[in-house]
Short mmCIF file of C-alpha atoms in Angstrom, two decimals:
data_model
loop_
_atom_site.label_atom_id
_atom_site.label_comp_id
_atom_site.label_asym_id
_atom_site.label_seq_id
_atom_site.Cartn_x
_atom_site.Cartn_y
_atom_site.Cartn_z
CA MET A 1 -12.58 -38.86 43.23
CA MET A 2 -15.92 -37.07 42.91
CA ASN A 3 -18.79 -39.16 41.55
CA LYS A 4 -19.60 -37.70 38.10
CA GLN A 5 -23.32 -38.35 38.56
CA PHE A 6 -23.25 -36.42 41.83
CA GLU A 7 -21.38 -33.55 40.16
CA LYS A 8 -23.94 -33.38 37.35
CA ALA A 9 -26.88 -33.45 39.79
CA ALA A 10 -25.33 -30.71 41.93
CA LYS A 11 -24.88 -28.45 38.91
CA PHE A 12 -28.52 -29.03 37.94
CA ILE A 13 -29.69 -28.05 41.44
CA GLU A 14 -27.50 -24.93 41.46
CA LYS A 15 -28.88 -23.86 38.10
CA ASN A 16 -32.56 -24.52 38.80
CA CYS A 17 -33.04 -23.84 42.52
CA THR A 18 -34.31 -20.27 43.02
CA ALA A 19 -34.57 -20.34 46.83
CA ASP A 20 -32.45 -18.00 48.96
CA ASP A 21 -30.52 -20.97 50.35
CA PHE A 22 -30.19 -24.69 49.75
CA SER A 23 -28.41 -27.77 51.05
CA LEU A 24 -28.13 -30.85 48.81
CA PHE A 25 -27.21 -34.28 50.15
CA LEU A 26 -26.62 -37.22 47.77
CA TYR A 27 -26.04 -40.85 48.67
CA ARG A 28 -25.23 -43.95 46.62
CA SER A 29 -25.07 -47.49 47.98
CA ASP A 30 -23.92 -50.52 45.98
CA GLU A 31 -24.90 -53.57 48.01
CA THR A 32 -24.49 -57.30 47.50
CA ALA A 33 -26.14 -59.63 49.99
CA THR A 34 -26.76 -63.35 50.30
CA ARG A 35 -29.20 -64.85 52.79
CA TYR A 36 -28.97 -68.41 54.03
CA ALA A 37 -31.24 -70.54 56.23
CA GLN A 38 -31.68 -74.21 57.13
CA ASN A 39 -28.11 -74.85 55.89
CA MET A 40 -28.73 -73.58 52.36
CA ILE A 41 -28.62 -70.33 50.39
CA THR A 42 -32.11 -68.87 50.06
CA GLN A 43 -31.67 -65.49 48.39
CA ASN A 44 -29.13 -63.44 46.45
CA MET A 45 -29.57 -59.68 46.19
CA THR A 46 -27.54 -57.00 44.48
CA GLY A 47 -28.22 -53.49 43.35
CA VAL A 48 -27.51 -49.79 43.55
CA LYS A 49 -29.65 -47.43 45.61
CA TYR A 50 -29.69 -43.64 45.49
CA GLY A 51 -30.86 -41.15 48.07
CA VAL A 52 -31.29 -37.43 47.39
CA ARG A 53 -32.33 -34.82 49.95
CA LEU A 54 -32.82 -31.12 49.24
CA ASN A 55 -33.36 -28.52 51.97
CA VAL A 56 -34.27 -25.02 50.79
CA ALA A 57 -35.07 -21.74 52.53
CA TYR A 58 -36.74 -18.44 51.73
CA GLY A 59 -35.60 -16.30 54.60
CA SER A 60 -36.21 -18.59 57.59
CA LYS A 61 -39.07 -20.48 55.93
CA THR A 62 -37.81 -23.96 55.07
CA GLY A 63 -38.84 -26.92 52.96
CA THR A 64 -37.43 -30.40 52.39
CA SER A 65 -37.96 -32.99 49.67
CA ARG A 66 -36.45 -36.44 49.12
CA ILE A 67 -36.22 -38.72 46.09
CA ASN A 68 -34.28 -41.87 45.14
CA SER A 69 -33.27 -41.01 41.59
CA LEU A 70 -30.77 -38.71 39.83
CA ASP A 71 -32.99 -38.33 36.77
CA GLU A 72 -33.29 -34.62 35.90
CA THR A 73 -37.08 -34.81 35.66
CA GLU A 74 -37.18 -36.14 39.22
CA LEU A 75 -34.62 -33.58 40.39
CA LYS A 76 -36.75 -30.78 38.97
CA ARG A 77 -39.84 -32.13 40.72
CA MET A 78 -37.88 -32.34 43.97
CA ILE A 79 -36.81 -28.69 43.67
CA GLU A 80 -40.37 -27.57 43.03
CA THR A 81 -41.72 -29.61 45.94
CA ALA A 82 -39.15 -28.32 48.44
CA GLN A 83 -39.62 -24.72 47.31
CA ASN A 84 -43.42 -24.91 47.44
CA ILE A 85 -43.27 -26.35 50.96
CA ALA A 86 -40.93 -23.55 52.07
CA LYS A 87 -43.17 -20.84 50.63
CA LEU A 88 -46.18 -22.24 52.51
CA ASN A 89 -44.30 -22.85 55.74
CA LYS A 90 -44.08 -20.65 58.82
CA PRO A 91 -40.70 -19.10 59.70
CA ASP A 92 -38.48 -21.50 61.64
CA PRO A 93 -37.30 -19.86 64.90
CA GLU A 94 -34.28 -22.21 64.99
CA PHE A 95 -33.24 -21.63 61.37
CA VAL A 96 -29.57 -21.25 60.54
CA PRO A 97 -28.18 -20.69 57.03
CA SER A 98 -26.55 -23.65 55.30
CA SER A 99 -22.93 -24.41 56.14
CA SER A 100 -20.19 -22.35 54.55
CA LYS A 101 -16.91 -23.68 53.17
CA ALA A 102 -15.06 -25.86 55.67
CA LYS A 103 -11.84 -27.85 55.89
CA ILE A 104 -12.93 -31.48 55.66
CA PRO A 105 -10.58 -34.06 57.19
CA LYS A 106 -9.16 -36.87 55.11
CA THR A 107 -10.52 -40.20 56.27
CA ALA A 108 -9.48 -43.70 55.19
CA ASN A 109 -12.95 -45.22 54.91
CA MET A 110 -12.41 -47.28 51.77
CA SER A 111 -10.90 -50.74 51.49
CA GLU A 112 -10.01 -52.00 48.02
CA ASN A 113 -10.01 -55.52 49.46
CA THR A 114 -13.70 -55.12 50.24
CA VAL A 115 -14.50 -53.47 46.90
CA LYS A 116 -12.91 -56.39 45.03
CA PHE A 117 -14.35 -59.12 47.26
CA SER A 118 -16.33 -61.45 45.01
CA MET A 119 -19.60 -63.32 45.29
CA ASP A 120 -17.54 -66.52 45.25
CA GLY A 121 -15.81 -65.33 48.41
CA MET A 122 -19.17 -64.70 50.08
CA VAL A 123 -20.40 -68.15 49.08
CA ASP A 124 -17.21 -69.73 50.46
CA ILE A 125 -17.91 -68.10 53.84
CA ILE A 126 -21.44 -69.49 53.81
CA LYS A 127 -20.16 -72.96 52.86
CA LYS A 128 -17.87 -72.96 55.90
CA THR A 129 -20.72 -71.95 58.19
CA VAL A 130 -22.97 -74.67 56.75
CA ASP A 131 -20.23 -77.32 57.02
CA ASN A 132 -19.80 -76.37 60.67
CA ALA A 133 -23.55 -76.55 61.33
CA GLU A 134 -23.79 -80.01 59.80
CA LYS A 135 -20.91 -81.23 61.98
CA LYS A 136 -22.81 -79.90 65.01
CA LYS A 137 -26.02 -81.57 63.77
CA ALA A 138 -27.61 -78.13 63.82
CA PHE A 139 -28.91 -75.50 61.42
CA VAL A 140 -27.38 -72.14 60.55
CA SER A 141 -29.04 -69.05 59.14
CA GLY A 142 -27.84 -65.54 58.45
CA ILE A 143 -26.86 -62.95 55.89
CA VAL A 144 -23.54 -61.90 54.32
CA THR A 145 -23.43 -58.32 53.03
CA LYS A 146 -20.89 -56.22 51.16
CA THR A 147 -21.57 -52.49 50.80
CA VAL A 148 -19.72 -49.75 48.92
CA SER A 149 -21.22 -46.32 49.56
CA GLU A 150 -20.61 -42.72 48.52
CA SER A 151 -21.99 -39.48 49.94
CA TYR A 152 -21.85 -35.86 48.84
CA LEU A 153 -22.99 -32.59 50.41
CA LYS A 154 -23.16 -29.19 48.73
CA THR A 155 -24.67 -25.95 49.99
CA LYS A 156 -25.35 -22.55 48.47
CA ASN A 157 -23.01 -21.01 51.04
CA GLY A 158 -19.97 -22.94 49.85
CA PHE A 159 -19.77 -26.21 51.77
CA GLU A 160 -18.77 -29.09 49.52
CA GLY A 161 -17.68 -32.51 50.64
CA SER A 162 -17.60 -36.08 49.38
CA ASP A 163 -16.85 -39.33 51.15
CA SER A 164 -16.73 -43.04 50.30
CA SER A 165 -16.74 -46.08 52.54
CA THR A 166 -16.88 -49.87 52.51
CA SER A 167 -18.23 -52.46 54.90
CA PHE A 168 -18.45 -56.23 55.05
CA GLU A 169 -20.83 -57.95 57.46
CA ASN A 170 -21.80 -61.48 58.38
CA SER A 171 -24.50 -62.37 60.88
CA MET A 172 -25.11 -66.05 61.68
CA THR A 173 -27.34 -67.96 64.07
CA LEU A 174 -26.74 -71.61 64.98
CA ALA A 175 -29.71 -73.58 66.35
CA ASP A 176 -30.73 -77.15 67.01
CA ASN A 177 -34.18 -78.72 67.20
CA LYS A 178 -34.28 -78.29 70.97
CA THR A 179 -33.59 -75.12 72.94
CA ARG A 180 -30.09 -74.12 71.89
CA GLU A 181 -29.64 -71.03 69.72
CA ALA A 182 -26.49 -68.89 69.51
CA LYS A 183 -25.63 -65.90 67.36
CA VAL A 184 -22.56 -63.91 66.33
CA GLU A 185 -22.33 -60.92 64.01
CA ARG A 186 -19.55 -58.62 62.91
CA SER A 187 -19.07 -55.77 60.45
CA VAL A 188 -15.65 -54.56 59.26
CA LYS A 189 -14.28 -51.94 56.90
CA ASP A 190 -11.70 -54.28 55.37
CA VAL A 191 -12.88 -57.81 54.57
CA ASN A 192 -9.34 -59.04 55.25
CA ASP A 193 -9.94 -58.17 58.92
CA TYR A 194 -12.81 -60.66 59.02
CA SER A 195 -11.92 -64.21 60.07
CA ILE A 196 -14.68 -66.74 59.47
CA LYS A 197 -12.60 -69.28 61.44
CA LYS A 198 -12.62 -67.08 64.56
CA GLU A 199 -16.30 -66.26 64.15
CA ILE A 200 -17.24 -69.94 63.87
CA GLU A 201 -15.11 -70.74 66.92
CA GLN A 202 -16.93 -68.03 68.87
CA LEU A 203 -20.31 -69.25 67.61
CA ASN A 204 -19.52 -72.84 68.61
CA SER A 205 -18.28 -71.75 72.02
CA ARG A 206 -21.53 -69.94 72.72
CA PHE A 207 -23.62 -72.79 71.31
CA ASP A 208 -21.79 -75.49 73.29
CA ALA A 209 -22.14 -73.52 76.55
CA LEU A 210 -25.92 -73.52 76.23
CA THR A 211 -27.79 -76.03 78.36
CA GLU A 212 -31.43 -76.44 79.32
CA PRO A 213 -31.96 -72.96 80.84
CA LYS A 214 -32.68 -72.68 84.54
CA LYS A 215 -34.85 -69.94 85.96
CA ILE A 216 -33.24 -67.49 88.37
CA GLU A 217 -34.77 -64.70 90.41
CA ALA A 218 -34.68 -61.03 89.46
CA GLY A 219 -32.19 -58.89 91.39
CA GLN A 220 -28.72 -57.40 91.16
CA TYR A 221 -25.97 -59.52 89.61
CA ASN A 222 -22.37 -59.17 88.58
CA VAL A 223 -22.45 -59.25 84.78
CA ILE A 224 -19.95 -59.76 82.00
CA LEU A 225 -21.31 -57.79 79.06
CA ARG A 226 -19.86 -59.01 75.78
CA PRO A 227 -19.24 -56.34 73.09
CA GLN A 228 -22.60 -56.62 71.30
CA ALA A 229 -24.41 -56.14 74.61
CA VAL A 230 -22.12 -53.23 75.51
CA ILE A 231 -22.85 -51.26 72.36
CA ASN A 232 -26.57 -51.99 72.36
CA TYR A 233 -26.80 -50.78 75.96
CA PHE A 234 -24.45 -47.79 75.94
CA SER A 235 -25.52 -46.64 72.45
CA PHE A 236 -28.41 -44.91 74.21
CA LEU A 237 -25.84 -42.32 75.27
CA LEU A 238 -25.82 -41.24 71.61
CA TYR A 239 -29.43 -40.12 72.11
CA PHE A 240 -29.20 -38.81 75.67
CA MET A 241 -26.00 -36.72 75.33
CA ASP A 242 -27.67 -33.87 73.46
CA ARG A 243 -26.51 -30.40 74.57
CA LYS A 244 -29.85 -28.67 74.04
CA ASN A 245 -31.84 -31.29 75.96
CA ALA A 246 -29.23 -31.20 78.72
CA ASP A 247 -29.36 -27.40 79.04
CA TYR A 248 -33.15 -27.49 79.14
CA GLY A 249 -33.07 -30.07 81.95
CA VAL A 250 -34.65 -32.82 79.88
CA THR A 251 -31.87 -35.37 80.53
CA ALA A 252 -29.51 -36.30 83.34
CA PHE A 253 -26.72 -34.39 81.55
CA HIS A 254 -27.92 -30.99 82.82
CA ASP A 255 -24.86 -29.05 84.07
CA SER A 256 -22.71 -32.17 83.55
CA ILE A 257 -19.76 -30.84 81.52
CA GLY A 258 -16.58 -31.09 83.58
CA LYS A 259 -18.14 -33.43 86.11
CA ASN A 260 -17.42 -37.11 86.73
CA MET A 261 -20.68 -38.93 86.02
CA PHE A 262 -19.36 -42.26 84.76
CA GLY A 263 -16.47 -43.39 86.93
CA LYS A 264 -12.78 -43.64 86.07
CA ASN A 265 -13.13 -46.80 83.94
CA PHE A 266 -15.39 -45.32 81.27
CA SER A 267 -14.18 -43.29 78.27
CA LEU A 268 -16.19 -42.62 75.10
CA ILE A 269 -14.45 -40.99 72.14
CA SER A 270 -14.59 -40.41 68.40
CA ASN A 271 -11.26 -40.79 66.61
CA LEU A 272 -10.77 -40.21 62.88
CA ASP A 273 -7.31 -41.80 63.03
CA GLU A 274 -8.45 -45.26 64.15
CA LYS A 275 -7.17 -47.19 61.13
CA ASP A 276 -9.48 -50.19 61.37
CA LEU A 277 -12.65 -48.09 61.69
CA THR A 278 -14.58 -45.90 59.31
CA ALA A 279 -15.33 -42.32 60.35
CA ALA A 280 -17.76 -40.00 58.59
CA ALA A 281 -15.82 -37.00 57.25
CA PHE A 282 -18.81 -34.67 57.67
CA SER A 283 -22.38 -34.73 58.91
CA GLY A 284 -25.50 -34.49 56.77
CA ASP A 285 -25.99 -30.86 57.78
CA GLY A 286 -22.43 -29.76 57.06
CA ILE A 287 -20.31 -30.19 60.18
CA ALA A 288 -16.72 -31.23 59.46
CA ALA A 289 -15.64 -34.19 61.59
CA ARG A 290 -13.02 -33.91 64.32
CA ASN A 291 -11.59 -36.04 67.11
CA VAL A 292 -13.64 -35.67 70.29
CA ASP A 293 -13.30 -36.93 73.85
CA TRP A 294 -16.97 -37.13 74.81
CA ILE A 295 -16.33 -38.77 78.17
CA LYS A 296 -12.79 -39.16 79.53
CA ASN A 297 -12.15 -41.33 82.59
CA GLY A 298 -15.74 -40.71 83.63
CA VAL A 299 -15.68 -36.94 83.15
CA VAL A 300 -18.13 -35.46 80.62
CA LYS A 301 -16.07 -33.33 78.21
CA GLU A 302 -18.50 -32.52 75.38
CA LEU A 303 -22.16 -33.04 74.49
CA PHE A 304 -23.57 -33.46 71.00
CA THR A 305 -24.47 -30.01 69.64
CA ASN A 306 -26.19 -29.35 66.30
CA ARG A 307 -25.54 -26.24 64.21
CA SER A 308 -28.69 -24.43 65.26
CA TYR A 309 -28.16 -24.76 69.00
CA ALA A 310 -24.40 -24.20 68.70
CA ALA A 311 -25.10 -20.85 67.01
CA LYS A 312 -27.50 -19.90 69.81
CA ILE A 313 -25.04 -20.62 72.64
CA LYS A 314 -21.96 -19.58 70.63
CA ALA A 315 -20.36 -23.03 70.80
CA GLN A 316 -18.63 -25.24 68.24
CA PRO A 317 -21.07 -27.72 66.66
CA ASN A 318 -20.14 -31.39 66.59
CA PHE A 319 -21.42 -34.83 65.66
CA ILE A 320 -20.43 -38.48 66.11
CA PRO A 321 -18.20 -39.72 63.22
CA ASN A 322 -17.53 -43.05 64.95
CA VAL A 323 -17.88 -44.67 68.37
CA ILE A 324 -15.07 -46.01 70.55
CA ILE A 325 -15.39 -47.07 74.18
CA ARG A 326 -11.89 -47.51 75.54
CA GLY A 327 -10.99 -50.91 76.92
CA GLY A 328 -8.33 -52.64 79.00
CA ASN A 329 -6.50 -55.97 78.97
CA ALA A 330 -8.62 -58.28 81.11
CA THR A 331 -9.68 -61.64 79.70
CA GLU A 332 -13.13 -63.10 80.22
CA GLN A 333 -11.57 -65.80 82.38
CA GLU A 334 -10.01 -63.15 84.62
CA MET A 335 -13.38 -61.45 84.89
CA MET A 336 -15.05 -64.69 86.02
CA LYS A 337 -12.36 -65.14 88.67
CA LYS A 338 -12.63 -61.53 89.87
CA VAL A 339 -16.08 -62.10 91.40
CA LYS A 340 -17.65 -65.10 93.11
CA ASN A 341 -20.48 -65.51 90.61
CA GLY A 342 -22.48 -63.70 87.98
CA LEU A 343 -24.01 -63.75 84.52
CA ILE A 344 -22.49 -63.56 81.03
CA ILE A 345 -24.67 -61.55 78.66
CA ASN A 346 -24.21 -61.96 74.90
CA ASN A 347 -26.66 -59.31 73.76
CA PHE A 348 -29.62 -57.08 74.59
CA TRP A 349 -32.67 -56.12 72.54
CA TYR A 350 -36.05 -54.41 72.86
CA ILE A 351 -34.28 -51.62 74.73
CA ARG A 352 -36.47 -48.64 75.61
CA THR A 353 -36.10 -45.44 77.60
CA VAL A 354 -37.54 -45.52 81.12
CA SER A 355 -36.47 -42.02 82.17
CA LEU A 356 -34.51 -39.40 80.23
CA ARG A 357 -33.89 -37.45 83.41
CA LYS A 358 -32.31 -40.48 85.05
CA ASN A 359 -30.54 -41.96 81.96
CA GLU A 360 -32.44 -45.16 82.70
CA VAL A 361 -33.30 -47.80 80.10
CA THR A 362 -34.94 -51.22 80.12
CA GLY A 363 -34.57 -54.21 77.82
CA LEU A 364 -34.24 -57.96 77.45
CA THR A 365 -31.27 -60.30 77.20
CA ARG A 366 -30.92 -62.45 74.07
CA ASP A 367 -28.65 -64.91 72.24
CA GLY A 368 -27.80 -66.89 75.36
CA ILE A 369 -27.22 -65.96 78.99
CA TYR A 370 -24.90 -68.01 81.24
CA TYR A 371 -24.50 -68.33 85.00
CA PHE A 372 -20.89 -68.63 86.20
CA GLU A 373 -19.42 -69.43 89.61
CA ASN A 374 -15.84 -69.76 90.89
CA GLY A 375 -14.43 -68.96 87.46
CA LYS A 376 -16.49 -71.49 85.47
CA ILE A 377 -19.71 -71.40 83.45
CA LYS A 378 -22.22 -73.65 85.22
CA HIS A 379 -25.39 -73.50 83.12
CA SER A 380 -27.69 -71.36 80.98
CA VAL A 381 -30.48 -69.30 82.53
CA ASN A 382 -33.76 -67.92 81.23
CA ASN A 383 -33.73 -64.47 79.71
CA LEU A 384 -34.10 -61.50 82.04
CA ARG A 385 -35.46 -57.96 81.79
CA PHE A 386 -33.09 -55.28 83.05
CA ASN A 387 -33.70 -51.76 84.34
CA GLU A 388 -30.46 -49.84 84.73
CA VAL A 389 -29.13 -46.28 84.74
CA LEU A 390 -26.36 -45.85 82.16
CA HIS A 391 -23.95 -43.79 84.25
CA ASN A 392 -24.49 -45.98 87.32
CA ALA A 393 -23.56 -49.08 85.32
CA ALA A 394 -20.43 -47.29 84.06
CA LYS A 395 -19.46 -46.36 87.63
CA ASN A 396 -19.71 -50.04 88.55
CA ILE A 397 -17.25 -51.27 85.91
CA LEU A 398 -14.69 -53.53 87.61
CA LEU A 399 -12.66 -54.74 84.60
CA LEU A 400 -12.41 -53.99 80.88
CA GLY A 401 -11.40 -56.36 78.10
CA LYS A 402 -9.64 -55.46 74.87
CA GLU A 403 -11.51 -53.29 72.39
CA ASP A 404 -13.33 -55.32 69.75
CA ASN A 405 -14.33 -54.13 66.27
CA ILE A 406 -17.95 -55.22 66.22
CA ALA A 407 -18.98 -52.78 63.48
CA ALA A 408 -17.19 -50.88 60.72
CA SER A 409 -17.43 -47.65 62.74
CA THR A 410 -17.63 -49.05 66.27
CA LYS A 411 -15.13 -50.51 68.73
CA VAL A 412 -16.00 -51.49 72.32
CA PRO A 413 -14.65 -53.86 75.00
CA THR A 414 -16.13 -56.62 77.10
CA MET A 415 -17.06 -55.26 80.55
CA LEU A 416 -17.35 -56.72 84.04
CA ILE A 417 -19.97 -54.68 85.90
CA LYS A 418 -21.09 -55.22 89.49
CA ASP A 419 -24.67 -54.91 90.78
CA PHE A 420 -26.43 -54.75 87.41
CA THR A 421 -30.18 -54.64 88.04
CA PHE A 422 -32.56 -57.19 86.53
CA ALA A 423 -36.18 -56.28 87.24
CA ASP A 424 -38.02 -59.35 85.99
CA THR A 425 -37.66 -62.92 84.73
CA THR A 426 -39.07 -64.63 81.64
CA SER A 427 -40.31 -68.11 80.79
CA PHE A 428 -37.90 -68.53 77.86
#
């Protein structure tokens, strides 16, 4: 059902905006969060946030203004600001009129279980994490968050769409007074899909496997990338797979459509029908969502194309409503037995682009890294800096685990990858 406040704001914009064209995006987020640290609750937060964005155009001269209130005085000021900017602006050579009426897919992004989930339930989850930490003679810290959000887009040319979604997230880090520190985090659409028992078991498993880290040399290693590492690494595809940049030769995706860049074991899709994931019904600039095979068995099928560039090349625009990297059935134990030795990577961070034209990124390991040999974890190792080309890593996938819902809109598997390049070592 349409948010009445959004409906009222949209009518006010329609009545008072005198520009030739406009696009209005409204967002509401009702968030409840509880932080905990040193085995105790440290902060409770709750509140509603609004976001309002108005794009206007006089001819091809555009202006944008943003506010965080639905008050009519603020809405009027936003209109005036956007219109004044547009009048002073130079014509935009890439301007396209706002989206016209479109058929918006029905998406099941809301969970009543999450909406009704109480603060008591959140506190109970924290109590279980603290009880576990005390049994381990360690300390736990983290944050539990419940979010209910609504979005609405209306344009002068007839596009109108609304969407609502829920998410529940818990991130927790277990540490002792020495060198051991392990972390797990998960976000789900339906809180009933979240198992604190399984998350604690995973946290304990990672924590118990940590030993005094040994230093190893930089070089190429077989790696088992756990899901959080997989998404943090391969999410850079969401930036690199831009059609315009590819056509202009800025990225490695130049002339890539229809070609096998990634190897048969890699498929990246967006699927609105994935019941346990959320999927945006439309983009912020008025593109209706659809199912897309971005990469299928290594072959590039589509690149991300915004409305402006799609109009120029006479293609269908698209965007990323959710992210799924297809998996397999291999267990982590089977992966360790597949190769003689290697490293298990829990996560990456500080990831940066090295070369757009090569699809190469660099970053650091985090949250524990383990050396395994002959099917068994032997010891922890110091963190390493990697330099690796995304499509080369995908070509080197040996085995895939089952897909894991690590975020409300994201599902990826564990991967066994051969010859992953680590360029440098660290002292920690």
